[in-house]
mmCIF file of C-alpha atoms in Angstrom:
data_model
loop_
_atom_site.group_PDB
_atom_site.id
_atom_site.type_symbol
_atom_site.label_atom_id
_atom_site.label_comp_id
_atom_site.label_asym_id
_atom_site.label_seq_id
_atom_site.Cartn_x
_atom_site.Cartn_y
_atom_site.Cartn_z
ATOM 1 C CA UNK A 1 22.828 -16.859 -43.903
ATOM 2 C CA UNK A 2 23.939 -14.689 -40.946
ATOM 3 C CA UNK A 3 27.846 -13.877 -40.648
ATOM 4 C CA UNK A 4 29.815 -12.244 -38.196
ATOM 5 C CA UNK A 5 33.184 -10.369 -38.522
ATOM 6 C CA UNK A 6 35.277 -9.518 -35.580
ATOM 7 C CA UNK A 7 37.366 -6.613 -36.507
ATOM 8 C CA UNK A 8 40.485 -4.614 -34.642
ATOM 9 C CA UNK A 9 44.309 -4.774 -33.854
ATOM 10 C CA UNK A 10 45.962 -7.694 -33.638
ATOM 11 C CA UNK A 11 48.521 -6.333 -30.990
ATOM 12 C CA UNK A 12 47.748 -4.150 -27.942
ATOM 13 C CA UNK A 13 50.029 -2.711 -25.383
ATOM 14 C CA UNK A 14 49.984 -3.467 -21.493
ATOM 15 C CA UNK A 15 47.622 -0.782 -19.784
ATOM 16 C CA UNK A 16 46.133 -0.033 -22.991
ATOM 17 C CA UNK A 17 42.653 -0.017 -24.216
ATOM 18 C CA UNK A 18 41.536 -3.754 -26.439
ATOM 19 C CA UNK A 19 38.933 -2.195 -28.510
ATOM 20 C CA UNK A 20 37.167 -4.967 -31.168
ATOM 21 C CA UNK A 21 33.860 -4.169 -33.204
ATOM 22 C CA UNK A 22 32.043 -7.246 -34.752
ATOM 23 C CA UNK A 23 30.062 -6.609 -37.927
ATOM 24 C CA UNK A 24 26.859 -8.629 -38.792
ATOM 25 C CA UNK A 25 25.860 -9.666 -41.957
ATOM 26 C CA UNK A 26 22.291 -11.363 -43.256
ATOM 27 C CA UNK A 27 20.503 -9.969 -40.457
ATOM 28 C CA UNK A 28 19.485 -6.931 -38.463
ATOM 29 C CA UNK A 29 21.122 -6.948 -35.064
ATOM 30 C CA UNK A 30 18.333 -5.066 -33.624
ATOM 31 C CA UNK A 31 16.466 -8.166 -32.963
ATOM 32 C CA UNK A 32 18.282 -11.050 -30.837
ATOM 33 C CA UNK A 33 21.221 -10.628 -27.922
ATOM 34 C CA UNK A 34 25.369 -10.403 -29.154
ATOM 35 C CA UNK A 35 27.824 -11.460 -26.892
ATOM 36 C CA UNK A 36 31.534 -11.664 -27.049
ATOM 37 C CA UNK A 37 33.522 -14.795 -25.869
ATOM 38 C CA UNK A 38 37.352 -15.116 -25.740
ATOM 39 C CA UNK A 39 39.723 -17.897 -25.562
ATOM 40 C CA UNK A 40 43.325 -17.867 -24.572
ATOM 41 C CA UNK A 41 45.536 -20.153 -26.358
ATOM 42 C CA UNK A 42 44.766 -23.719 -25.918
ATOM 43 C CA UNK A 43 42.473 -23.168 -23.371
ATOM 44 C CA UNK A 44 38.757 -22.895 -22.543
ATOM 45 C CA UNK A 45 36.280 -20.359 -23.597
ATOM 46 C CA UNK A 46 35.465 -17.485 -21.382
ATOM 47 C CA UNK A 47 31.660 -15.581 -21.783
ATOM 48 C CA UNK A 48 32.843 -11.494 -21.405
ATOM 49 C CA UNK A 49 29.285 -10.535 -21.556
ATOM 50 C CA UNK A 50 26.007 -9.814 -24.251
ATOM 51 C CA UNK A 51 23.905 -6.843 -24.965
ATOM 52 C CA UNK A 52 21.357 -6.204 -27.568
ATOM 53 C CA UNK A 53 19.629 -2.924 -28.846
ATOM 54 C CA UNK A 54 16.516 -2.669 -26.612
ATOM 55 C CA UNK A 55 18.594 -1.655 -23.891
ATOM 56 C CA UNK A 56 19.994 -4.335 -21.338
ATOM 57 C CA UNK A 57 23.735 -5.105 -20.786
ATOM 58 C CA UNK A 58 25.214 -8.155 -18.849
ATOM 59 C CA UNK A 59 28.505 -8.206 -17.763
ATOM 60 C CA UNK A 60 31.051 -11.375 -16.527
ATOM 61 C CA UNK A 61 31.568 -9.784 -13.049
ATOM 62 C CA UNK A 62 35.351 -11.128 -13.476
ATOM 63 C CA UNK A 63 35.408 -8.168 -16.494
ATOM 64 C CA UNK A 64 33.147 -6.088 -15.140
ATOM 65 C CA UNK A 65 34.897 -3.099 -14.008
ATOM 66 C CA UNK A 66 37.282 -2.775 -17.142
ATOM 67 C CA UNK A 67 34.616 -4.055 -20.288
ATOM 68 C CA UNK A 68 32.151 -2.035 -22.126
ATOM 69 C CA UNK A 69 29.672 -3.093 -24.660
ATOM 70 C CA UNK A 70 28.038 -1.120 -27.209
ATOM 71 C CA UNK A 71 26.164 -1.276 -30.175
ATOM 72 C CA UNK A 72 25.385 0.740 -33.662
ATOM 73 C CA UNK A 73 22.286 -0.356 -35.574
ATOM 74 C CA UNK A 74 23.183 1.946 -38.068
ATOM 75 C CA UNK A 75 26.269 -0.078 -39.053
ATOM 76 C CA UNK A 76 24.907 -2.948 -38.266
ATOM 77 C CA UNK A 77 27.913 -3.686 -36.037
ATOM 78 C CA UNK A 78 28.189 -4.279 -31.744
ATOM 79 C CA UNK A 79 31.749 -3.523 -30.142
ATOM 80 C CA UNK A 80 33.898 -4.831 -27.358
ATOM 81 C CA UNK A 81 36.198 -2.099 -25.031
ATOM 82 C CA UNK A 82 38.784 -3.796 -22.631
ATOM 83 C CA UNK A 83 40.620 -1.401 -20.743
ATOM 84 C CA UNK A 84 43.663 -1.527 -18.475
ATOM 85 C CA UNK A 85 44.930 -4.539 -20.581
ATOM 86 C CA UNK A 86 47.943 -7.126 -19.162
ATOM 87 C CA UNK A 87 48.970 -10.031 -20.787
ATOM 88 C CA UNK A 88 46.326 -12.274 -19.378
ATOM 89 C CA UNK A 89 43.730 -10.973 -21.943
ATOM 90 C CA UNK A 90 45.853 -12.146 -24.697
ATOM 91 C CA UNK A 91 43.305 -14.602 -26.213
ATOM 92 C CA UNK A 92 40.432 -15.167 -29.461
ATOM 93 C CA UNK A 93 38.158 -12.742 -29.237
ATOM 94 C CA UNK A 94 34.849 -14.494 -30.686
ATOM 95 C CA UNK A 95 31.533 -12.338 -31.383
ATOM 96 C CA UNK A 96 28.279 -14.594 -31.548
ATOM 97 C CA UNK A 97 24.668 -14.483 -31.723
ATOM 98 C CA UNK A 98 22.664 -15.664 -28.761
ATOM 99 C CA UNK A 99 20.024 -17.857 -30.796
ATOM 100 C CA UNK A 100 16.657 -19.058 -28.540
ATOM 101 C CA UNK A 101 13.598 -21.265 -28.306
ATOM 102 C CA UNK A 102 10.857 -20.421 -26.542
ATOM 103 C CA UNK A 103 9.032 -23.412 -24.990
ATOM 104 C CA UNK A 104 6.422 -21.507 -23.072
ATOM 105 C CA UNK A 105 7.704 -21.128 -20.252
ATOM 106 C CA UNK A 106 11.079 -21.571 -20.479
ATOM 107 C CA UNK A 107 13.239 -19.909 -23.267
ATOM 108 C CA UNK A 108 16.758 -21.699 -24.334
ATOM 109 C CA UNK A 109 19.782 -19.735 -25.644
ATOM 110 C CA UNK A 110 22.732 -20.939 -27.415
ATOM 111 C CA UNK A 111 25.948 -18.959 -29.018
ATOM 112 C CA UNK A 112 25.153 -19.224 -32.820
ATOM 113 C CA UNK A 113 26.446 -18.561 -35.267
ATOM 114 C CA UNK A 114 30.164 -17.662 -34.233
ATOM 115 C CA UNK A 115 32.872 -15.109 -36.356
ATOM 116 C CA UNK A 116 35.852 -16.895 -36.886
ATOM 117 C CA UNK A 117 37.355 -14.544 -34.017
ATOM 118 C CA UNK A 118 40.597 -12.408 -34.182
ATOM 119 C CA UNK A 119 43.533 -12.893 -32.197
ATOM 120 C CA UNK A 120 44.412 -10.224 -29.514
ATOM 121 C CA UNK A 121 48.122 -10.376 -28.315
ATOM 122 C CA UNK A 122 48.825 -8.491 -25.599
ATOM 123 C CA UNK A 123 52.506 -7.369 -24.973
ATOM 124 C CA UNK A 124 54.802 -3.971 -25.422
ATOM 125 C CA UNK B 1 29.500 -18.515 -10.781
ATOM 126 C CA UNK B 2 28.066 -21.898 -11.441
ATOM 127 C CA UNK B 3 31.219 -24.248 -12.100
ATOM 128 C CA UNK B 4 31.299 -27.092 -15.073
ATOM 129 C CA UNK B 5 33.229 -29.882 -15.046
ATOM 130 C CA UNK B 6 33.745 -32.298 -18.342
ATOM 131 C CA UNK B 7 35.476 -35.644 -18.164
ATOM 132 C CA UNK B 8 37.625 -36.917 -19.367
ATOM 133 C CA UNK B 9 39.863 -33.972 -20.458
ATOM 134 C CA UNK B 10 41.137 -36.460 -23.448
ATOM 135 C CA UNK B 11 40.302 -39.773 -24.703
ATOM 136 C CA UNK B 12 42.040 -41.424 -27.371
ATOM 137 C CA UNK B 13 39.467 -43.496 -30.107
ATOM 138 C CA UNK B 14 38.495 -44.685 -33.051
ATOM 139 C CA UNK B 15 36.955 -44.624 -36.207
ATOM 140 C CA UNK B 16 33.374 -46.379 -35.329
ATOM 141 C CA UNK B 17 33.724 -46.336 -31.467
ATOM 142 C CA UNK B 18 30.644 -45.008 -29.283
ATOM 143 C CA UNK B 19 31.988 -42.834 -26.879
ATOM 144 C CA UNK B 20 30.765 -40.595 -24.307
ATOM 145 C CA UNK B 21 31.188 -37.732 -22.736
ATOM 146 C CA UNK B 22 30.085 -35.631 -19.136
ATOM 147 C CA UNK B 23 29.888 -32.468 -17.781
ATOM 148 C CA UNK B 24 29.128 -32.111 -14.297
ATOM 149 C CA UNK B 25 27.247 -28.775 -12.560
ATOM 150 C CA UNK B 26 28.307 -27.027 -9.198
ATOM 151 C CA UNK B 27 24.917 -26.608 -8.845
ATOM 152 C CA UNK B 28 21.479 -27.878 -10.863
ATOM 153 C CA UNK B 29 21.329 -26.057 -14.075
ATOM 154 C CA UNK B 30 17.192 -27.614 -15.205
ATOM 155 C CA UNK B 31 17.906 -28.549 -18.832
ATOM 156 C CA UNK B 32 19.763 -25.542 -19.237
ATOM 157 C CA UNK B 33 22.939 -26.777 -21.110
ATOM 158 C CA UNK B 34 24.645 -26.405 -24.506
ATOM 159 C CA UNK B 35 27.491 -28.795 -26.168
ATOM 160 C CA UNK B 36 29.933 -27.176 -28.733
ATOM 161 C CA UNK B 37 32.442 -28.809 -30.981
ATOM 162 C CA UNK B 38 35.451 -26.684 -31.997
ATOM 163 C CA UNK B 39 38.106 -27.789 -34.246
ATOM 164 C CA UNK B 40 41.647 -26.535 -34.481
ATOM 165 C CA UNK B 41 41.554 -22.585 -35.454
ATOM 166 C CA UNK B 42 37.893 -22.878 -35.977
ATOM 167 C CA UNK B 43 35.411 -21.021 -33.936
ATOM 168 C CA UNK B 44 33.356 -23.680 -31.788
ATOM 169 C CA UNK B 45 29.835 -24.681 -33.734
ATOM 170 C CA UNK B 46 26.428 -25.634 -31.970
ATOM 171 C CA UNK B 47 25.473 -29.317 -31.610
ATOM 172 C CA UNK B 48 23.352 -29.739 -28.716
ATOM 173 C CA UNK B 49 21.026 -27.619 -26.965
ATOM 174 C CA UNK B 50 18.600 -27.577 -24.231
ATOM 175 C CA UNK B 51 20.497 -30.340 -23.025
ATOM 176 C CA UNK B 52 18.877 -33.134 -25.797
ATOM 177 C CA UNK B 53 18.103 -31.037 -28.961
ATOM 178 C CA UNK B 54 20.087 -31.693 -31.708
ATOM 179 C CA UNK B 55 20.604 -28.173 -33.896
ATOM 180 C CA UNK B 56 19.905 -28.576 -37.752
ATOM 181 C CA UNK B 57 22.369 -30.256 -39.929
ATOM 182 C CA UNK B 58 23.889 -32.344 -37.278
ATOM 183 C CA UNK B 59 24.563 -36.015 -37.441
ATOM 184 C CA UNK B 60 22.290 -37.984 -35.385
ATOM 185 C CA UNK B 61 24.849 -40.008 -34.186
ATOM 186 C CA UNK B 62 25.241 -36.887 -31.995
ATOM 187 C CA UNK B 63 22.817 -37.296 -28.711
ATOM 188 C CA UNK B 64 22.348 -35.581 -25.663
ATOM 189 C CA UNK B 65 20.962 -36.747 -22.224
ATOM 190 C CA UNK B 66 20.835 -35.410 -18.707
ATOM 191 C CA UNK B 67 19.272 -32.615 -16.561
ATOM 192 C CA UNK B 68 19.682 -31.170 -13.269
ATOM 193 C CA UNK B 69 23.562 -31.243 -12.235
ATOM 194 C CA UNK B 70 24.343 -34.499 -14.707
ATOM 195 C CA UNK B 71 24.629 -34.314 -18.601
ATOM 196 C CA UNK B 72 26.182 -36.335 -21.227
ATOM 197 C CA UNK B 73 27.329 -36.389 -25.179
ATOM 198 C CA UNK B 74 27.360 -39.575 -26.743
ATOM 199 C CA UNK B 75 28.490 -40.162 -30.645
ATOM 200 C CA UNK B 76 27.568 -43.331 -31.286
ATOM 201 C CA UNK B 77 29.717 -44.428 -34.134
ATOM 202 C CA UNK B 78 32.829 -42.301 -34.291
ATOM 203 C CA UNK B 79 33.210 -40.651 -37.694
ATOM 204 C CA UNK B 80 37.270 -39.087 -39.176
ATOM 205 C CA UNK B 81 35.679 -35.733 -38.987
ATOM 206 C CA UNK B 82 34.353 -36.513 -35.149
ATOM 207 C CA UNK B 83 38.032 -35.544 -33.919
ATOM 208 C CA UNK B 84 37.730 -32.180 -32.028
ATOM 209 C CA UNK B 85 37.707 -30.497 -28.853
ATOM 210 C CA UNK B 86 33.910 -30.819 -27.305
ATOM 211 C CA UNK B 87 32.996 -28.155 -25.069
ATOM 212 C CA UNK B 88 29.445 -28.092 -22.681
ATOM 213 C CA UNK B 89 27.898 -24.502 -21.512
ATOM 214 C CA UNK B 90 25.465 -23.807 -19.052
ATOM 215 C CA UNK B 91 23.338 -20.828 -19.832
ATOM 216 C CA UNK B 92 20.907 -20.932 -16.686
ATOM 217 C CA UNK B 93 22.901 -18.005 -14.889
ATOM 218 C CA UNK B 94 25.154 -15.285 -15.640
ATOM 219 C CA UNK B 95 28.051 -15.368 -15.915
ATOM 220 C CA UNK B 96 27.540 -17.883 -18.482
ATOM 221 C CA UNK B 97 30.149 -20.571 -18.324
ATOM 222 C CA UNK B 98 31.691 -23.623 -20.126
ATOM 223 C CA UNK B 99 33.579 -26.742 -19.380
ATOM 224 C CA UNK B 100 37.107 -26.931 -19.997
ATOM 225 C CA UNK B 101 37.125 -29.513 -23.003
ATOM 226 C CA UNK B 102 37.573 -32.734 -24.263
ATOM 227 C CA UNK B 103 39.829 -33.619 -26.882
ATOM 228 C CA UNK B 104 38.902 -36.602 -29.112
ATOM 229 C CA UNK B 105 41.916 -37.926 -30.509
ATOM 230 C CA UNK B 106 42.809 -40.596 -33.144
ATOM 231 C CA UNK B 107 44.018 -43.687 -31.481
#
């Protein structure tokens, strides 16, 4: 069964760099999409953006200029980089698999499975 | 960004009610949305998707209906562990977005 494992500090300064990594377990991440999702406290969930290891990134244009995405098959692992931090990115940081069905011609995604994210506090 | 809108926010029920809940599309979406549930400090899980598919190991009390702009998630006998937060996502466009929640609480 495929597990994920978000990874990083807990407890970034303002104008700093978030940096998370998100390790996957009973399966190859060479083979689907990733994508990180973050929820402040109490609130609603937030898409930052997917990649996978073919090539092709996707960005939430509302994180666009300040997120990167990257991956290492090697380690089996994808990461998340968040720069220029203020306490509005406080929040879960989630890491998911985008699962799909293909039902010619339309193909379905969902987030699945989820880590059980890693909290991200953002304050000096 | 294509905007989702769930109501109600909260509803208050109990243990064998049917209830249901919407989500709403800024703009039509095809069949092209998910439902979540997420209970407290858990990650959200998979229920729904494709708008009526119900993922493995999920009650069938769960159902989904709707396409186009209109969707709805019905439990149709309430069950203790049914109490969550239930969250739709449209996945037609980038940026991919989600409805803001509905808390099922005990009455």
């Amino acid at each position: 069964q495929m597990q994920l494992q978000e990874s990083g500090p807990g407890l970034v300064k303002p104008s700093e760099t978030l940096s998370l990594s998100c390790t996957v377990s009973g399966g190859s991440i060479s083979s689907y999409y990733w994508s990180w999702i973050r929820q402040p406290a109490g609130k609603g969930l937030e898409w930052i953006g997917h990649l996978r290891a073919t090539g092709g990134v996707t960005y939430n244009p509302s994180l666009k200029s300040r997120v990167t995405l990257s991956m290492d098959t090697s380690e089996n692992r994808f990461s998340l980089k968040l720069t220029s931090v203020t306490a509005a990115d406080t929040a879960i940081y989630y890491c998911t698999r985008v699962a799909y069905r293909s039902v010619y011609p339309i193909t379905y995604n969902w987030f699945d499975p989820w880590g059980q994210g890693t909290l991200v506090t953002v304050s000096s | 960004d294509i905007q989702m809108t769930q109501s109600p926010s909260s509803l208050s029920a109990s243990v064998g009610d049917r209830l249901t809940i919407t989500c709403r599309a800024s703009q039509s979406i095809s069949s092209d949305l998910n439902w979540y549930q997420q209970k407290p400090g858990k990650a959200p899980k998979i229920l729904i998707s494709a708008a009526v598919t119900l993922q493995s190991g999920v009650p069938s009390r769960f159902s989904g209906s709707g396409s186009g702009t209109d969707f709805s998630l019905t439990i149709s006998s309430l069950e203790p562990e049914d109490f969550a937060t239930y969250f739709c996502q449209q996945n037609y466009n980038t940026p991919y977005t989600f409805g803001q929640g509905t808390k099922v609480e005990n009455k």
